[in-house]
C-alpha positions as a Python dict, from the first residue, in 0.01 Angstrom:
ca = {
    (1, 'X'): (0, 0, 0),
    (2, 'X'): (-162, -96, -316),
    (3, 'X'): (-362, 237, -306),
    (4, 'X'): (-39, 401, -328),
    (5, 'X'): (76, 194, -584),
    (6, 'X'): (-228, 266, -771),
    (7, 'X'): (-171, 617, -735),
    (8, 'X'): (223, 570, -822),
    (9, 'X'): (140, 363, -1142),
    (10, 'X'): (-103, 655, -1281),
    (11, 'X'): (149, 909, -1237),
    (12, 'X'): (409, 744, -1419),
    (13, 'X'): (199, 652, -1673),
    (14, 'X'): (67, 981, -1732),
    (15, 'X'): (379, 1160, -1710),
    (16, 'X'): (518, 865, -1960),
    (17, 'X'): (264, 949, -2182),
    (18, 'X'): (268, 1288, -2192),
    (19, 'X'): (626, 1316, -2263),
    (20, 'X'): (626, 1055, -2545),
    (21, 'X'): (292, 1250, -2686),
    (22, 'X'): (531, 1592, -2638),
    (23, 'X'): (816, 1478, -2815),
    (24, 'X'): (665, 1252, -3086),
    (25, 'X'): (428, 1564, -3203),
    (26, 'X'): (782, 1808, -3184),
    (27, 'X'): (941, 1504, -3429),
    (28, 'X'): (663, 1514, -3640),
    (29, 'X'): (574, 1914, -3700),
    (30, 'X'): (935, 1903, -3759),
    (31, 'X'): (961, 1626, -4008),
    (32, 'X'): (643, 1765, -4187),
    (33, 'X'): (773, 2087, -4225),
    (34, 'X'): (527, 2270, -4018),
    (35, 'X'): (529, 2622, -3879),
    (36, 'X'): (679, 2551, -3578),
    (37, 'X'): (790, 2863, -3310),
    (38, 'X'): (1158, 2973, -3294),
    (39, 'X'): (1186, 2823, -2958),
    (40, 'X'): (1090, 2490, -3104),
    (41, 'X'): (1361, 2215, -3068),
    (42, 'X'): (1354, 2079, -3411),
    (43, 'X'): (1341, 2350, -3715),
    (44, 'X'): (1309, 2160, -4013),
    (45, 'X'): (1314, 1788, -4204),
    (46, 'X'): (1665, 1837, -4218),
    (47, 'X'): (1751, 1913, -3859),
    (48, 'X'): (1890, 1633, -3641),
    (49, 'X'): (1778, 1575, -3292),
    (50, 'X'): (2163, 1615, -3163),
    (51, 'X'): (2413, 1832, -3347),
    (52, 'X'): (2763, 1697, -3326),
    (53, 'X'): (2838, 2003, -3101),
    (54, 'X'): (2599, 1837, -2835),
    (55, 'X'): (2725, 1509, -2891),
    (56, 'X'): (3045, 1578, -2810),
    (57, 'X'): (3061, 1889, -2595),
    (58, 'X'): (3114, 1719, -2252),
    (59, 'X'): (3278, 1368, -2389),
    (60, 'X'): (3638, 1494, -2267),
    (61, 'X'): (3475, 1616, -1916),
    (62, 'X'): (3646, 1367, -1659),
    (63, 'X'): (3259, 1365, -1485),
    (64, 'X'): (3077, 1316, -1781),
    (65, 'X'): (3050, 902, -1846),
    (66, 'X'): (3048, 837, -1414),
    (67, 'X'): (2725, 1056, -1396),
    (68, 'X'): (2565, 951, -1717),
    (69, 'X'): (2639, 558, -1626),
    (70, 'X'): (2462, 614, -1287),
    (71, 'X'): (2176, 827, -1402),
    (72, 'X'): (2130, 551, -1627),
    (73, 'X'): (2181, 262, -1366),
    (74, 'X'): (1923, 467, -1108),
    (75, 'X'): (1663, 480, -1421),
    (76, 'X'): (1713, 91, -1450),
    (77, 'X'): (1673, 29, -1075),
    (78, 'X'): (1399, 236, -1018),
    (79, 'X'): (1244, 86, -1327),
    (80, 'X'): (1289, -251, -1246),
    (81, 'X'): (1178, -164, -852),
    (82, 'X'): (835, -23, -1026),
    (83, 'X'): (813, -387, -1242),
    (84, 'X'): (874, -571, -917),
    (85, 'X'): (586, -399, -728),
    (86, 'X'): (350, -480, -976),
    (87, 'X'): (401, -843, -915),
    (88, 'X'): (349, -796, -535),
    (89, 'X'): (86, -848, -338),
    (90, 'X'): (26, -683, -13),
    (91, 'X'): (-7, -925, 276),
    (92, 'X'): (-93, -896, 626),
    (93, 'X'): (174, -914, 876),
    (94, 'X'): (-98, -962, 1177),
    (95, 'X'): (-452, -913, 1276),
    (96, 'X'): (-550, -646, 1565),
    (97, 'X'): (-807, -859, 1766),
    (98, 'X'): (-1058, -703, 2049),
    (99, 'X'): (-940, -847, 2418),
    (100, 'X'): (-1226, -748, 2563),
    (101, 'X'): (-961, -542, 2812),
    (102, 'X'): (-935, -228, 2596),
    (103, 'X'): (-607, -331, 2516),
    (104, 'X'): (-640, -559, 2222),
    (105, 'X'): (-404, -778, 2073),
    (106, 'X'): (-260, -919, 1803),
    (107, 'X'): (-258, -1197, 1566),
    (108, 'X'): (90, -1300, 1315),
    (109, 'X'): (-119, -1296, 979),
    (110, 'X'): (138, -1582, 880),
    (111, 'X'): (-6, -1774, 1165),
    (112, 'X'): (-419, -1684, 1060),
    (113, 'X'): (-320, -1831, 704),
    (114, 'X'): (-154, -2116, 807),
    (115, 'X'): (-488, -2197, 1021),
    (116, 'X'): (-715, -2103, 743),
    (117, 'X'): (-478, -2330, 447),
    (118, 'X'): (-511, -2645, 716),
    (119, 'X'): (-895, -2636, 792),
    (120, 'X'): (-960, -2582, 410),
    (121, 'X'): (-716, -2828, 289),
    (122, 'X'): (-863, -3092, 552),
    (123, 'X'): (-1241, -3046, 345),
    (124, 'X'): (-1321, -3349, 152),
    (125, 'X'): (-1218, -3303, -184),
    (126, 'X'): (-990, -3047, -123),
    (127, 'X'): (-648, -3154, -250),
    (128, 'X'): (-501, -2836, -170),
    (129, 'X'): (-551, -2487, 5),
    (130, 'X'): (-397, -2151, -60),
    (131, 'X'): (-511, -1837, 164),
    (132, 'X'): (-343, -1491, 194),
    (133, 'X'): (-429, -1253, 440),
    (134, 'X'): (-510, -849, 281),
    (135, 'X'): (-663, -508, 409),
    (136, 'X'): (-632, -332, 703),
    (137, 'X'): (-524, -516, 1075),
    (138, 'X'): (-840, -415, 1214),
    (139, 'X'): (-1056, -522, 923),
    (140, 'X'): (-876, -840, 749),
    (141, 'X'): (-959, -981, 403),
    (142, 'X'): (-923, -1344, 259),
    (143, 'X'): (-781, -1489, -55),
    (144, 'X'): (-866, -1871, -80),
    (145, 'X'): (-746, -2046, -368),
    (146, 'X'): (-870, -2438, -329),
    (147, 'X'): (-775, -2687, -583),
    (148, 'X'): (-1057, -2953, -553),
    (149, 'X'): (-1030, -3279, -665),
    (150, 'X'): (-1229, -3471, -968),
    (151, 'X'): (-1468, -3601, -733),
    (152, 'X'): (-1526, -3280, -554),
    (153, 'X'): (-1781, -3059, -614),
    (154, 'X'): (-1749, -2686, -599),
    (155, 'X'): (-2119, -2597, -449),
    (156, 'X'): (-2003, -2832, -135),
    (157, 'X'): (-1653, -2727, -125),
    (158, 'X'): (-1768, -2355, -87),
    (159, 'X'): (-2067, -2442, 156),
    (160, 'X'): (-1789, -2612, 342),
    (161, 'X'): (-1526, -2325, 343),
    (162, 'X'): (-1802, -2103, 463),
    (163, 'X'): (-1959, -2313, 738),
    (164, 'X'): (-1661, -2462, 882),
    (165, 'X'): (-1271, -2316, 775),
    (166, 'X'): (-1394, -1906, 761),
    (167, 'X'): (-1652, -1950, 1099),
    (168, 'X'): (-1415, -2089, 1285),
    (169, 'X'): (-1131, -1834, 1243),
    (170, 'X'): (-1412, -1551, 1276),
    (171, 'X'): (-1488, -1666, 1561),
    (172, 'X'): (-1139, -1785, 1702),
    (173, 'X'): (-1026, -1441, 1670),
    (174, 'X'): (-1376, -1199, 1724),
    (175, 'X'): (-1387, -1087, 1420),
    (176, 'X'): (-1755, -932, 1313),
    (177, 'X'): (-1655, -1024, 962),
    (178, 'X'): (-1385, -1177, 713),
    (179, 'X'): (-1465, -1088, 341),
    (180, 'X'): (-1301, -1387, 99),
    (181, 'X'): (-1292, -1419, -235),
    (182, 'X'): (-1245, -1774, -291),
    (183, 'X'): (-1150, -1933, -600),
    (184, 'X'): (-1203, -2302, -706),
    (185, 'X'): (-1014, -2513, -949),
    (186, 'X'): (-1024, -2856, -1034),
    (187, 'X'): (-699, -3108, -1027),
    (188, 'X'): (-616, -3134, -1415),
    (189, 'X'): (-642, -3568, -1458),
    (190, 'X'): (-746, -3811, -1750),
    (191, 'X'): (-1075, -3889, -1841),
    (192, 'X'): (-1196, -4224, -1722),
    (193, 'X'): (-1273, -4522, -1993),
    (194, 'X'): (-1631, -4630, -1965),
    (195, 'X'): (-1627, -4975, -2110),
}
């Protein structure tokens, strides 16, 4: 999904681009008075981007504002679709997990995570796990977000989300491997008087 949302957000912002490059160098030979073709839009410095012939040549057709309100309103949806996607992040629905049978089986990603969050938040000097499940169902990725206490230190936290919370759900479900990324933040709190 985010491949294709990769590719989708290159598109559009190539096509945006070129059109805005298009029509802000037609505005500009025009406005500078260059030698522009016959076929060109704009003419001159004087010209106007919409005569009032174009302006008002379909006002009194009965069609005219219902289709220009919804081609609008589809441009806004699909724009604000496009802004929502950005913001979303593909999870895992479930893991595909080797039986042993030939059959395989499967895994609710919602389940792995909850797991994962409890054995990580359980660490000492963890005050509070976040995990999200990515990639493919046969070949699952980890996002750990642990927010560590003031005590805590990071070098022991990790060690500890390696050794214990991540080998334990490799090995509950058979996985060969479970890339992470794990990122470590400390609880904001006051510094401490020394007196």
């Amino acid at each position: 999904m985010t491949v294709i949302l990769r590719r989708v957000n290159r598109v559009l912002l190539a096509l945006a681009g070129l059109l805005l490059v298009v029509l802000g160098g037609a505005v500009l030979a025009a406005a500078l008075d260059l030698a522009v073709p016959s076929w060109w839009p704009w003419s001159g410095p004087s010209d106007v981007l919409l005569s009032e012939a174009d302006r008002t040549r379909w006002r009194d057709e009965g069609w005219w504002w219902p289709v220009v309100i919804a081609a609008l309103g589809l441009l806004v949806l699909l724009a604000l679709w496009w802004l929502l996607a950005q913001f979303r992040r593909a999870r895992l629905a479930e893991v595909l997990i080797d039986s042993g049978d030939g059959e395989g089986a499967v895994v609710r990603g919602r389940a792995l995570e909850d797991v994962l969050e409890a054995d990580a938040g359980a660490q000492d000097g963890v005050a509070r796990a976040r995990v999200s499940l990515t990639g493919r169902r046969s070949a699952p990725r980890t996002r750990v977000r642990l927010l560590l206490e003031p005590y805590a230190s990071p070098g022991a936290a990790l060690d500890s989300l390696t050794t214990d919370a991540l080998a334990h759900a490799r090995t509950s479900t058979g996985l060969p491997a479970l890339p992470t990324e794990a990122r470590l933040r400390a609880v904001r709190h006051r510094a401490r008087r020394v007196s």
